Structure formats: C-alpha cells, structure tokens
Tab-separated table of C-alpha atoms in Angstrom:
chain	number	residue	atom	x	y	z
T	27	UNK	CA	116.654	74.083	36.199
T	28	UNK	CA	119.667	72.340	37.507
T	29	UNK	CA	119.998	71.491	41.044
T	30	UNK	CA	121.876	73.322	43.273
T	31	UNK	CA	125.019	71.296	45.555
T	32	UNK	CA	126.082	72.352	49.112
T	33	UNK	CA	129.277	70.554	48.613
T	34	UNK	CA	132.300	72.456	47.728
T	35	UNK	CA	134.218	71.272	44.450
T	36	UNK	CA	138.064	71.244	45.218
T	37	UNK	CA	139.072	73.590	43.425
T	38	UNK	CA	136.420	76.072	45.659
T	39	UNK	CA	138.565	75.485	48.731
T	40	UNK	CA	140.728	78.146	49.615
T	41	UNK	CA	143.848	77.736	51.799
T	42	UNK	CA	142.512	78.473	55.133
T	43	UNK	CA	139.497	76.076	55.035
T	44	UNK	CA	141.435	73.157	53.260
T	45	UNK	CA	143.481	73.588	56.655
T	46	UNK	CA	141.320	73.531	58.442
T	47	UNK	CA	140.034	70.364	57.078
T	48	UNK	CA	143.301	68.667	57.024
T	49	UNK	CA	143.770	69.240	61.271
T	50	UNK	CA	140.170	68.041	61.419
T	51	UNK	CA	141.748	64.863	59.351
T	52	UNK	CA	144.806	65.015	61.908
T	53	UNK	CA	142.617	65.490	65.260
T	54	UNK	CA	140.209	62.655	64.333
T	55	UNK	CA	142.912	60.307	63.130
T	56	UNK	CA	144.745	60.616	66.324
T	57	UNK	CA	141.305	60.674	68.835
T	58	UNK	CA	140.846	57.274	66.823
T	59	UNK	CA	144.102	55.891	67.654
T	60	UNK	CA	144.016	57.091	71.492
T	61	UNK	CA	140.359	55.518	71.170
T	62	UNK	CA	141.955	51.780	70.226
T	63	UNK	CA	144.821	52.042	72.420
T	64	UNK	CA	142.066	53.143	75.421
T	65	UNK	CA	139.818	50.153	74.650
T	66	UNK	CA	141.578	47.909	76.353
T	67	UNK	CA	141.579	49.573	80.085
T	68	UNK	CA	137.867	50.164	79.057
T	69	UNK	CA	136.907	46.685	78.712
T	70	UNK	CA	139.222	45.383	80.992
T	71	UNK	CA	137.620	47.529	83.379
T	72	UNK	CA	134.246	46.715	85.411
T	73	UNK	CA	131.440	45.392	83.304
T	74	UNK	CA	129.429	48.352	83.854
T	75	UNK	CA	132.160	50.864	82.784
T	76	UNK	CA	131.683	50.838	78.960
T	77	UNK	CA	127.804	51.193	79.742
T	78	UNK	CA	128.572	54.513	81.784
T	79	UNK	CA	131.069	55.472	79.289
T	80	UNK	CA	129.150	55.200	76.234
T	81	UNK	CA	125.733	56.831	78.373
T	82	UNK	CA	128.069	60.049	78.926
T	83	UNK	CA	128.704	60.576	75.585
T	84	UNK	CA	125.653	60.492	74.464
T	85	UNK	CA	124.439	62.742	76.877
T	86	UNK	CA	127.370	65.197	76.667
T	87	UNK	CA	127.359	65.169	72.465
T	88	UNK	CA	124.030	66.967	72.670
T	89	UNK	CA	126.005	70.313	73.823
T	90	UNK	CA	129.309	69.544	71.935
T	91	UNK	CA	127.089	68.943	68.900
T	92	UNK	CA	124.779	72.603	69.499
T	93	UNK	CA	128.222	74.442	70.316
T	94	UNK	CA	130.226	73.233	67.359
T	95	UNK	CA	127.033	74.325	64.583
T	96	UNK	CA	127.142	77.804	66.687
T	97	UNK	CA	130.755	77.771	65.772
T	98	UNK	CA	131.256	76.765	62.599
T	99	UNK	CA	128.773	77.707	59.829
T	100	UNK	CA	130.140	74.688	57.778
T	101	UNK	CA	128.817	72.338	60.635
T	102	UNK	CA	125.026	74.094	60.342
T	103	UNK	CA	125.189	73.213	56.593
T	104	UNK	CA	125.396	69.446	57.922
T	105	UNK	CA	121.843	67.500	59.065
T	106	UNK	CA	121.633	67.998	63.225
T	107	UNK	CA	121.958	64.435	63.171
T	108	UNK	CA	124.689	64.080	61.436
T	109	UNK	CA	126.526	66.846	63.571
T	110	UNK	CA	124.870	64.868	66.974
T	111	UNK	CA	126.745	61.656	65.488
T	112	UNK	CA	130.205	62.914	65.064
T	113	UNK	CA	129.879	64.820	68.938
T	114	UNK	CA	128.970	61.355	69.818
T	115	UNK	CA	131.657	59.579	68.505
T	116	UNK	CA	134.292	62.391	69.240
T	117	UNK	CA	133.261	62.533	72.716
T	118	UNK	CA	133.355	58.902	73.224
T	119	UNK	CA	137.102	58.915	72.120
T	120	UNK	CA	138.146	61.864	74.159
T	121	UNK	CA	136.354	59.895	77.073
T	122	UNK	CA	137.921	56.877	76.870
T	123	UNK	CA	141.158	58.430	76.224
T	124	UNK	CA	140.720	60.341	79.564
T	125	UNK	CA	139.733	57.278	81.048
T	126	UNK	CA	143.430	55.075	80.072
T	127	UNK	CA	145.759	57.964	80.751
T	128	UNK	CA	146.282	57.578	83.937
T	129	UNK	CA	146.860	53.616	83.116
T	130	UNK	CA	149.453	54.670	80.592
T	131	UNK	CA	150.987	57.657	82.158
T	132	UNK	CA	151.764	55.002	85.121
T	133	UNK	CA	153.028	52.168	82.900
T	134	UNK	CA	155.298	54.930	81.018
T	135	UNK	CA	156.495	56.155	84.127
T	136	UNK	CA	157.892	52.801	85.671
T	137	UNK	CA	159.544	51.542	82.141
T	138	UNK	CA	160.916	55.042	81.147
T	139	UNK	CA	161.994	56.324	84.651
T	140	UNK	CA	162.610	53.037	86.493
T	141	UNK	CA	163.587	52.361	90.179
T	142	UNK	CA	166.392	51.931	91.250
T	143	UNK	CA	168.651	50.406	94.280
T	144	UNK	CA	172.494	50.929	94.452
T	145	UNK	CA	175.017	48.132	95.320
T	146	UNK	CA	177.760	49.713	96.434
T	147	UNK	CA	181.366	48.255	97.472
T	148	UNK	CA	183.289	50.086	100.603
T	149	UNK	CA	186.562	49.373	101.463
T	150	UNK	CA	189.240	51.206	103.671
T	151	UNK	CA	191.785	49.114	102.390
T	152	UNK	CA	191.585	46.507	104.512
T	153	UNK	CA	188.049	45.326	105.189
T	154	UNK	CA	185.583	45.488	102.227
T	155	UNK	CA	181.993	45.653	102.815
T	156	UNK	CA	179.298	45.110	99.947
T	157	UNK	CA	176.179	46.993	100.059
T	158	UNK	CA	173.268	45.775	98.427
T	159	UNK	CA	170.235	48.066	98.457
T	160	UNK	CA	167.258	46.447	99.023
T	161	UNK	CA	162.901	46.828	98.699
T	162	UNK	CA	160.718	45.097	100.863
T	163	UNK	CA	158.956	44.361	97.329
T	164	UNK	CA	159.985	44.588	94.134
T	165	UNK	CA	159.944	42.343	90.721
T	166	UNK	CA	161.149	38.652	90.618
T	167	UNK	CA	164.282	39.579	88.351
T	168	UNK	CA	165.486	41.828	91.276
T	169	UNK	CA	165.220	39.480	93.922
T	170	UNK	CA	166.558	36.400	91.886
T	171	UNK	CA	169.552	38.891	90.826
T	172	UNK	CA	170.693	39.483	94.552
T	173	UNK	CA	169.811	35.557	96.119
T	174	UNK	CA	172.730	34.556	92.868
T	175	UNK	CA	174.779	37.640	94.172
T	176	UNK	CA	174.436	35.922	97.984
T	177	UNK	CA	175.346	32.895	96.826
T	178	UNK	CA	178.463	33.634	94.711
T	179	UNK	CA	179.405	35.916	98.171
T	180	UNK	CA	178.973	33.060	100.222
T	181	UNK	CA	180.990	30.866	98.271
T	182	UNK	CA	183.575	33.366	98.195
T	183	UNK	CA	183.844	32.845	102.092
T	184	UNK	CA	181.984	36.665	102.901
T	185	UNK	CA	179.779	36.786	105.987
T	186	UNK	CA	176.520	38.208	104.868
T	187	UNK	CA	174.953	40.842	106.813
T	188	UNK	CA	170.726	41.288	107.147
T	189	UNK	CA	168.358	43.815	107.489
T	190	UNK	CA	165.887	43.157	110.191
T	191	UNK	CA	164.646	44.973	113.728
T	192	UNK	CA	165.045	41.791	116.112
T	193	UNK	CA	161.815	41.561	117.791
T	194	UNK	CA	162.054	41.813	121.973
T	195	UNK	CA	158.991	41.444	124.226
T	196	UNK	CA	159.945	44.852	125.609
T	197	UNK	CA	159.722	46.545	122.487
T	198	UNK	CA	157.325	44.869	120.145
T	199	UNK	CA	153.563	46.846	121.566
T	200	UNK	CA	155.996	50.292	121.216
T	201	UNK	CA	157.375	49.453	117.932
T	202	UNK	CA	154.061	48.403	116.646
T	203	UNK	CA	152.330	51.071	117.509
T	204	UNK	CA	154.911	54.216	117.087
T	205	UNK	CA	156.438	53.024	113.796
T	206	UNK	CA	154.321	50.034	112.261
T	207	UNK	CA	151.019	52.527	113.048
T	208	UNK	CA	149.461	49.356	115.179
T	209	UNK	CA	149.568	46.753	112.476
T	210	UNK	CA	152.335	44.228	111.166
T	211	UNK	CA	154.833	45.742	109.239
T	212	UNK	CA	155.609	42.465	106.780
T	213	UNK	CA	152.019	41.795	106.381
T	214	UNK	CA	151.252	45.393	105.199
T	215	UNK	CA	154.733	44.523	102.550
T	216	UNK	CA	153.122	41.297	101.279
T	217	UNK	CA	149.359	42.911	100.734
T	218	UNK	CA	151.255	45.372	99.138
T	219	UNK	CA	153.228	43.741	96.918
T	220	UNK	CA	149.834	41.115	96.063
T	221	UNK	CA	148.363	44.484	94.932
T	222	UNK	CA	151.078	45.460	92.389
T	223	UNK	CA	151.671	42.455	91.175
T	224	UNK	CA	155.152	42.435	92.767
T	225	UNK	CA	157.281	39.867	95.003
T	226	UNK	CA	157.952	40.168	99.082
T	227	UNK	CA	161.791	40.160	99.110
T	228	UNK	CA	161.284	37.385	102.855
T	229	UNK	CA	160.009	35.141	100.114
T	230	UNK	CA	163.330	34.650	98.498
T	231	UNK	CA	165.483	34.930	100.904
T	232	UNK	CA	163.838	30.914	102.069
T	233	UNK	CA	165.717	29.639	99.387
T	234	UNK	CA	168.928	30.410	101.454
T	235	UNK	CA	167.111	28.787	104.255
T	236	UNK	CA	169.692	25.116	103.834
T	237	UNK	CA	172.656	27.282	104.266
T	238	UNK	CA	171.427	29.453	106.862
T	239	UNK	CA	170.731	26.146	109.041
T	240	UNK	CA	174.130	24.581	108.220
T	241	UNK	CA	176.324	27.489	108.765
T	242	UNK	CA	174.480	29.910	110.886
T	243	UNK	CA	177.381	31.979	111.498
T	244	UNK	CA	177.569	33.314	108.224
T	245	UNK	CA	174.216	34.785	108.082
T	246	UNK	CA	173.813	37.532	110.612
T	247	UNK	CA	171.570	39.870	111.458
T	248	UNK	CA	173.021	42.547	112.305
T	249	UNK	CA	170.128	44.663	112.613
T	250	UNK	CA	168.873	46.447	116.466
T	251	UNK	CA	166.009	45.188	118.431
T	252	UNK	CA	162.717	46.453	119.188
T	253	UNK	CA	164.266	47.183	122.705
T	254	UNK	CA	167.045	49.095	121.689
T	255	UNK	CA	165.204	51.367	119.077
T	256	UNK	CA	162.514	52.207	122.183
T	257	UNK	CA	165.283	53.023	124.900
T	258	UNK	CA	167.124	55.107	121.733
T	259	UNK	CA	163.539	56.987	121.179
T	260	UNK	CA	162.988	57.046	125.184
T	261	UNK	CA	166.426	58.559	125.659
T	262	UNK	CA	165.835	61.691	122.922
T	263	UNK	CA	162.607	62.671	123.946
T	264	UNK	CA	163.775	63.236	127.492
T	265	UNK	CA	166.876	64.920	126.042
T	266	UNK	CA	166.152	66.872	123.164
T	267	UNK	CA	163.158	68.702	123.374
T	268	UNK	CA	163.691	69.579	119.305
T	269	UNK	CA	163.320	65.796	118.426
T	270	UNK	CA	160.304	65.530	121.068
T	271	UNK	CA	158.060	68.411	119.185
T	272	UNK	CA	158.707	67.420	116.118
T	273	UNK	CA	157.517	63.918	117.258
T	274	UNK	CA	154.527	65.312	118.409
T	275	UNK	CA	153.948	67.337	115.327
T	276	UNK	CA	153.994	64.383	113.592
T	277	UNK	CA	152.029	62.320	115.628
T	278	UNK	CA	149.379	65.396	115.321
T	279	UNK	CA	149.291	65.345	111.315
T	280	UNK	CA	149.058	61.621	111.135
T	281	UNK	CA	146.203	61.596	113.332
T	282	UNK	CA	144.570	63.997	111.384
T	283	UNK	CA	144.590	62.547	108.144
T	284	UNK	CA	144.319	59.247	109.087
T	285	UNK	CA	141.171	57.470	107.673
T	286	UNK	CA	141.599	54.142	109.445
T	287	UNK	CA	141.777	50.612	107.599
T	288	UNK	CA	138.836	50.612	106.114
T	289	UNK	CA	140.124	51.368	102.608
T	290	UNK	CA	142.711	48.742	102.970
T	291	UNK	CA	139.970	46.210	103.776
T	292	UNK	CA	138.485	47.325	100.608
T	293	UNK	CA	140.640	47.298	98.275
T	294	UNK	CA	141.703	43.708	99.593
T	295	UNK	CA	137.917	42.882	99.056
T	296	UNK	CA	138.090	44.472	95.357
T	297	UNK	CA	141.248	42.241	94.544
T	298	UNK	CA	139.562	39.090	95.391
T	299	UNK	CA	136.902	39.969	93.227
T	300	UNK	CA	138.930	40.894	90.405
T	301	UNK	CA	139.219	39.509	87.137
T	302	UNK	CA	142.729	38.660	86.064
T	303	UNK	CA	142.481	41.794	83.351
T	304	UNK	CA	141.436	44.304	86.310
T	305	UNK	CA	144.302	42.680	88.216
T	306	UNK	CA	146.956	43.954	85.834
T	307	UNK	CA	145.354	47.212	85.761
T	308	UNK	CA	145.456	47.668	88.906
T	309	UNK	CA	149.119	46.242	89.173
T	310	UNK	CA	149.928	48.801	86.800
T	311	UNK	CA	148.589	51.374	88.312
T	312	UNK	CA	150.271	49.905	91.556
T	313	UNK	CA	154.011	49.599	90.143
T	314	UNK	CA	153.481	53.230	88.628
T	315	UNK	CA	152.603	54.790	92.255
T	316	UNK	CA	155.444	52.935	93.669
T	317	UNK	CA	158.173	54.102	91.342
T	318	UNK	CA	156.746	57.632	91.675
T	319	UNK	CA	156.371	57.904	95.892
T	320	UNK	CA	159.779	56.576	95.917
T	321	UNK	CA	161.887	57.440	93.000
T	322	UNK	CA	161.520	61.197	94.597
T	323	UNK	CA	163.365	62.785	97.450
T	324	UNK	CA	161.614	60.998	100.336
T	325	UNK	CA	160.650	63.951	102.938
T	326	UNK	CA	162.530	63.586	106.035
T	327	UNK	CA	160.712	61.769	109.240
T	328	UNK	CA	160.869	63.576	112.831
T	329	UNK	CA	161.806	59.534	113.374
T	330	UNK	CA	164.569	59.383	111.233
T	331	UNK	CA	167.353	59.703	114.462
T	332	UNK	CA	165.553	56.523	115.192
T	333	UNK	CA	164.755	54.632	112.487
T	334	UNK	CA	168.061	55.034	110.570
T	335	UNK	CA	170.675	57.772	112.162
T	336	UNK	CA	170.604	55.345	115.702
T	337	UNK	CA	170.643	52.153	113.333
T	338	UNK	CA	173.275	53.428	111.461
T	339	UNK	CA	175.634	53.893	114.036
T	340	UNK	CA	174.976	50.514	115.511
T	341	UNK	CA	175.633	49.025	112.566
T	342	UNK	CA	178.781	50.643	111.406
T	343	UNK	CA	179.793	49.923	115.047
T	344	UNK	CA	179.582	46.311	114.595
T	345	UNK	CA	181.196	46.705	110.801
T	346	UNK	CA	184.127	48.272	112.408
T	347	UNK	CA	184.464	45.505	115.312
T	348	UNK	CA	183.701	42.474	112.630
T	349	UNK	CA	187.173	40.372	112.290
T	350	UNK	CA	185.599	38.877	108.809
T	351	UNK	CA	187.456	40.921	106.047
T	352	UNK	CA	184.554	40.419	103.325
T	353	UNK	CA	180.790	41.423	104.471
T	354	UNK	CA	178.276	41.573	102.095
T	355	UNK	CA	174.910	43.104	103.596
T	356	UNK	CA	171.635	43.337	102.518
T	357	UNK	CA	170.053	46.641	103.620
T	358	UNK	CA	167.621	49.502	102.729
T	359	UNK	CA	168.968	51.988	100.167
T	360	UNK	CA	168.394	54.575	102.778
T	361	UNK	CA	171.052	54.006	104.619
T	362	UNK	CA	173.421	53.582	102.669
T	363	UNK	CA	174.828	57.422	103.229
T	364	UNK	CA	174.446	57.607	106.690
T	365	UNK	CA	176.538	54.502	106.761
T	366	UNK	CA	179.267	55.610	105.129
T	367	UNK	CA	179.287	58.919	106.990
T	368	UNK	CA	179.308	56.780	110.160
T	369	UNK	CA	181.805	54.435	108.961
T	370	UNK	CA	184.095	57.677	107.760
T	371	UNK	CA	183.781	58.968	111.371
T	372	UNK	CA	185.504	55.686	112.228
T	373	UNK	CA	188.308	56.038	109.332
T	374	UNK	CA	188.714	58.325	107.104
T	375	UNK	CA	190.218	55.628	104.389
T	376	UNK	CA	186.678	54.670	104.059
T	377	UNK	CA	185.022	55.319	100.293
T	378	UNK	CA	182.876	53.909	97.475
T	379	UNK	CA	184.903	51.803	95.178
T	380	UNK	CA	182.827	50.762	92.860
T	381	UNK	CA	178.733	51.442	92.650
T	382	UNK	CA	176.324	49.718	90.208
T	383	UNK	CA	172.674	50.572	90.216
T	384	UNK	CA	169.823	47.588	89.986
T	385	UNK	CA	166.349	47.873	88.757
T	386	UNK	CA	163.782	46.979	91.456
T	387	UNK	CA	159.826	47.189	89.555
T	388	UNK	CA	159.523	46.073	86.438
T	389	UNK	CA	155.975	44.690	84.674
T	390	UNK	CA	156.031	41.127	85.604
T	391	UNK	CA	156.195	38.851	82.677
T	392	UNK	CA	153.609	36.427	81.881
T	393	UNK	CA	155.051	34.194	78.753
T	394	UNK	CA	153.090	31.424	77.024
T	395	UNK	CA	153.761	28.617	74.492
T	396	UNK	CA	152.549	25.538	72.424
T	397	UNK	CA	153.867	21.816	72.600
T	398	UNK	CA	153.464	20.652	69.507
C-alpha cells in the first residue's frame, strides 16, 4: 500500500488557488522588504525596542495563527506549529513596518514636498527693494545661500535691511509674556533647531559681524521695538473691542491646552541621552513636522494686527522714506504680502519683478572619506 501525500502536484492546482498562492508570494515578498527597510528605525531605536517588538509578536501570532487555520482549510492541513511560525514572522514584519512609517512618511514628506521661502524683487521704478524670506531655522545650504546673497548685495552698494523686534525695557516683561508665552523666543529657535538637526539662522548672520562693525550704516534694523508693538496692542484693545475678544479667546484656548514645560525639559533630557542613530531619527522626524506645520496655510492669529499688519506698515513706512535706491532685507516670509499691499497703498507702481523660491529643510549631510 502506497502512501498517501497531502501535497498538491502542479498540475492539481486550479486557477483560483494557484492565485491565491502567487499574492501569498507577492504579500510576503513585499512584508519582507518593508521588514529590511524597517530594521533600521528598529535598531536604531532604544535598546529595549526590538525586545518589545519581537515579545508582541509572539504573543499576537497565537490569534493570527488560530484565525488564519479557521480561515483557510489549506492552513489546518499545515502542523500548528508551523502555522504559529509563519503568524510569528508575518506579524513581526507588519510590526516593524508599522513601527518605521511614520519615520519614512516624514522623511518622504520633507524631500518630496519641500519648504520653501520666496525672494522676491520690488521695484516702483525707482527704488528696488529685495526680499529675502527667511526661517529662524532651517538647513546649512539655506543659510550659506543668503549670507553669499548679502554679501554680493553689499558689494553692490545696497543697504541691507533686518528682521528683529528691538528690545526696550518698557516692553520686554509684555512682549515676553503676551507673544514669547514667558520664555525667550531665540532660545526656544536654537533648542528647536538642536532637535531637528537644523541651523539657527543668528548663527550665520556672525559671519557678517566685520562688516557690520566697519560700516554700521549699512546694516539696519529696521524692525519695531518691544515698546512700540505694546503701545500698538494697548491702543487696539481700548479701541476695537473685535480685536480685544478675540484676544481673549485666544488667551482662553491657550490656557487650556497648555501643558507647561515639562515636555520640553524632557525631550531636552532624551536628546542628551541619545545615541547619534536616535538623534537622526528624531531629526527626521523633526524636519518632517516642520515642513508639514508650516508648508500649510498657517491659521490666522487674533495677534496678527500686531505681530505683522502694525509691523508691516512701519516698515514699508521707513522703505518709502529710505533715500538708498537698493535695499535688500532679510525678513519672515509672512510678510512679504502685507508688505507689498502696504507699500502699494503708498504707490501704485509698486509690483513683483522677479520671484525665485529657496529651499529652507533639507536632511543635513554627513559625508566621509579615506586619506590614503
């Protein structure tokens, strides 16, 4: 008496199940490859994460194996075992898969869908202004691109024109604590940009520092004070009780949600304790929020009067009553419309010449050689 096979000759396969067999092929092939490509945000994760990781699978592949023989009589022809062992290993490549999509998504988003800052050139025929958009942090190639752009400007004879509220004793405790939410604006910049793996744009502009000392009256700022932004916010809430509630409203939600500083003192705790690989993870996750919070339509501010309507006006003001012919300024990207709306006001002959657009995050690169 001959002995009787479970296993199907090829020729016993009909159309449906060889199929079905050739997705199973597909799905496993491509699990596998999502598996390798997830390996290394798995290991360059904490030291207990591939512990937990593996530990979950096992646990989970009990009911992934019991569900799969329930649904497929081919699987209950198959040893328990040998079903338990291919749950396990499936479910450990879905789980690490789910674990580095985020990572990718993020990484995909900045290089794909980059930010971006415009540098614009106004002119109403007589007076030409150049407008650089600017981040308080963004990638070395950025910032290196606009100090060579100041530079040529500067030896082209153009006034250059900063960003910057001028502090003022009267000001400084109201500006800290209505728009800089009690803390230090530039500090909260640089541990930001430390997390992402990203450059503070004060940094570069030191290496203009020589020329700013010998010829201070080409670098201006031409930016209000601390003073002048309160009295401006002083003189709206008393006058426009719209701007006032919706101040208050805002003060109200921020209050709310707010979850003090705690989790920044954390996560400044976890970066000191981080190895270089779960520092680029974490910059990578970093750049990809970034790009994604502000490549958007940013939701209007019940501050904005203040923080750029007021400033624009002030500075289109002193645009307007400059005698230089050639200004090239340095200023958030934001404003950018408002000031050529203000500057229009002024004189109509006022327009956009010519407009480039500059990439601001990019994955910082990290090269390495040999001397032979």
């Amino acid at each position: 008496m001959s002995d009787t096979s479970f296993a199907a000759s090829p020729a016993s396969i009909n159309g449906a199940e060889r199929f079905r067999l050739r997705l199973s092929a597909v799905a496993w092939f491509v699990l596998f490859v999502a598996f390798l490509l997830g390996l290394p945000v798995l290991f360059g994760d904490w030291a207990w994460m591939p512990l937990i990781v593996v530990a979950l699978a096992l646990v989970l592949a009990f009911p992934v194996a019991w569900t799969v023989r329930r649904l497929f009589s081919g699987q209950r022809r198959q040893r328990w075992w040998t079903s338990y062992v291919k749950a396990a290993a499936g479910t450990l490549f879905v789980l690490t898969t789910l674990l580095a999509a985020p990572i990718y998504f993020l990484a995909l988003r900045t290089a794909l869908d980059p930010l971006t800052v415009p540098q614009a050139t106004l002119s109403n025929g007589t007076k030409t202004v150049v407008f650089q958009g600017m981040m308080h942090v963004g990638s070395e190639g950025f910032y290196k691109s606009v100090i060579y752009d100041l530079e040529k400007a500067l030896s082209d004879g153009d006034v250059i024109y900063y960003e910057g509220v001028v502090g003022d004793p009267e000001g400084d405790a109201w500006f800290s604590h209505t728009l800089a939410g009690g803390g230090d604006l530039s500090a909260n910049y640089e541990m930001l940009g430390n997390t992402c793996g990203l450059s503070f744009q004060l940094d570069y502009f030191q290496l203009l520092r020589a020329d700013m000392t010998a010829h201070p009256e080409r670098h201006i700022n031409a930016d209000v004070s601390t003073a002048d932004m309160m009295h401006e916010y002083e003189r709206m809430v008393s006058e426009d009780p719209a701007f006032a509630a919706a101040v208050e409203a805002e003060k109200s939600e921020s209050s709310s949600s707010d979850t003090g500083g705690g989790g920044i003192g954390q996560l400044l705790g976890l970066l000191q304790s981080a190895t270089p690989e779960q520092r680029s993870l974490i910059g990578t996750a970093c750049r990809g929020w970034v790009t994604m919070a502000l490549s958007g339509h940013e939701a209007p501010s019940a501050l904005d009067p203040v923080i750029l309507d007021f400033r624009n006006r002030k500075l289109a003001e002193r645009i307007i009553a400059d005698t230089h012919q050639n200004i090239y300024m340095t200023y958030g990207a934001r404003h950018l419309p408002g000031l050529l709306a203000d500057l229009k006001a002024s004189d109509p002959g006022w327009e956009i010449k010519s407009l480039k657009w500059m990439r601001t995050i990019d994955t910082p690169e990290d090269l390495s050689g040999a001397i032979d």
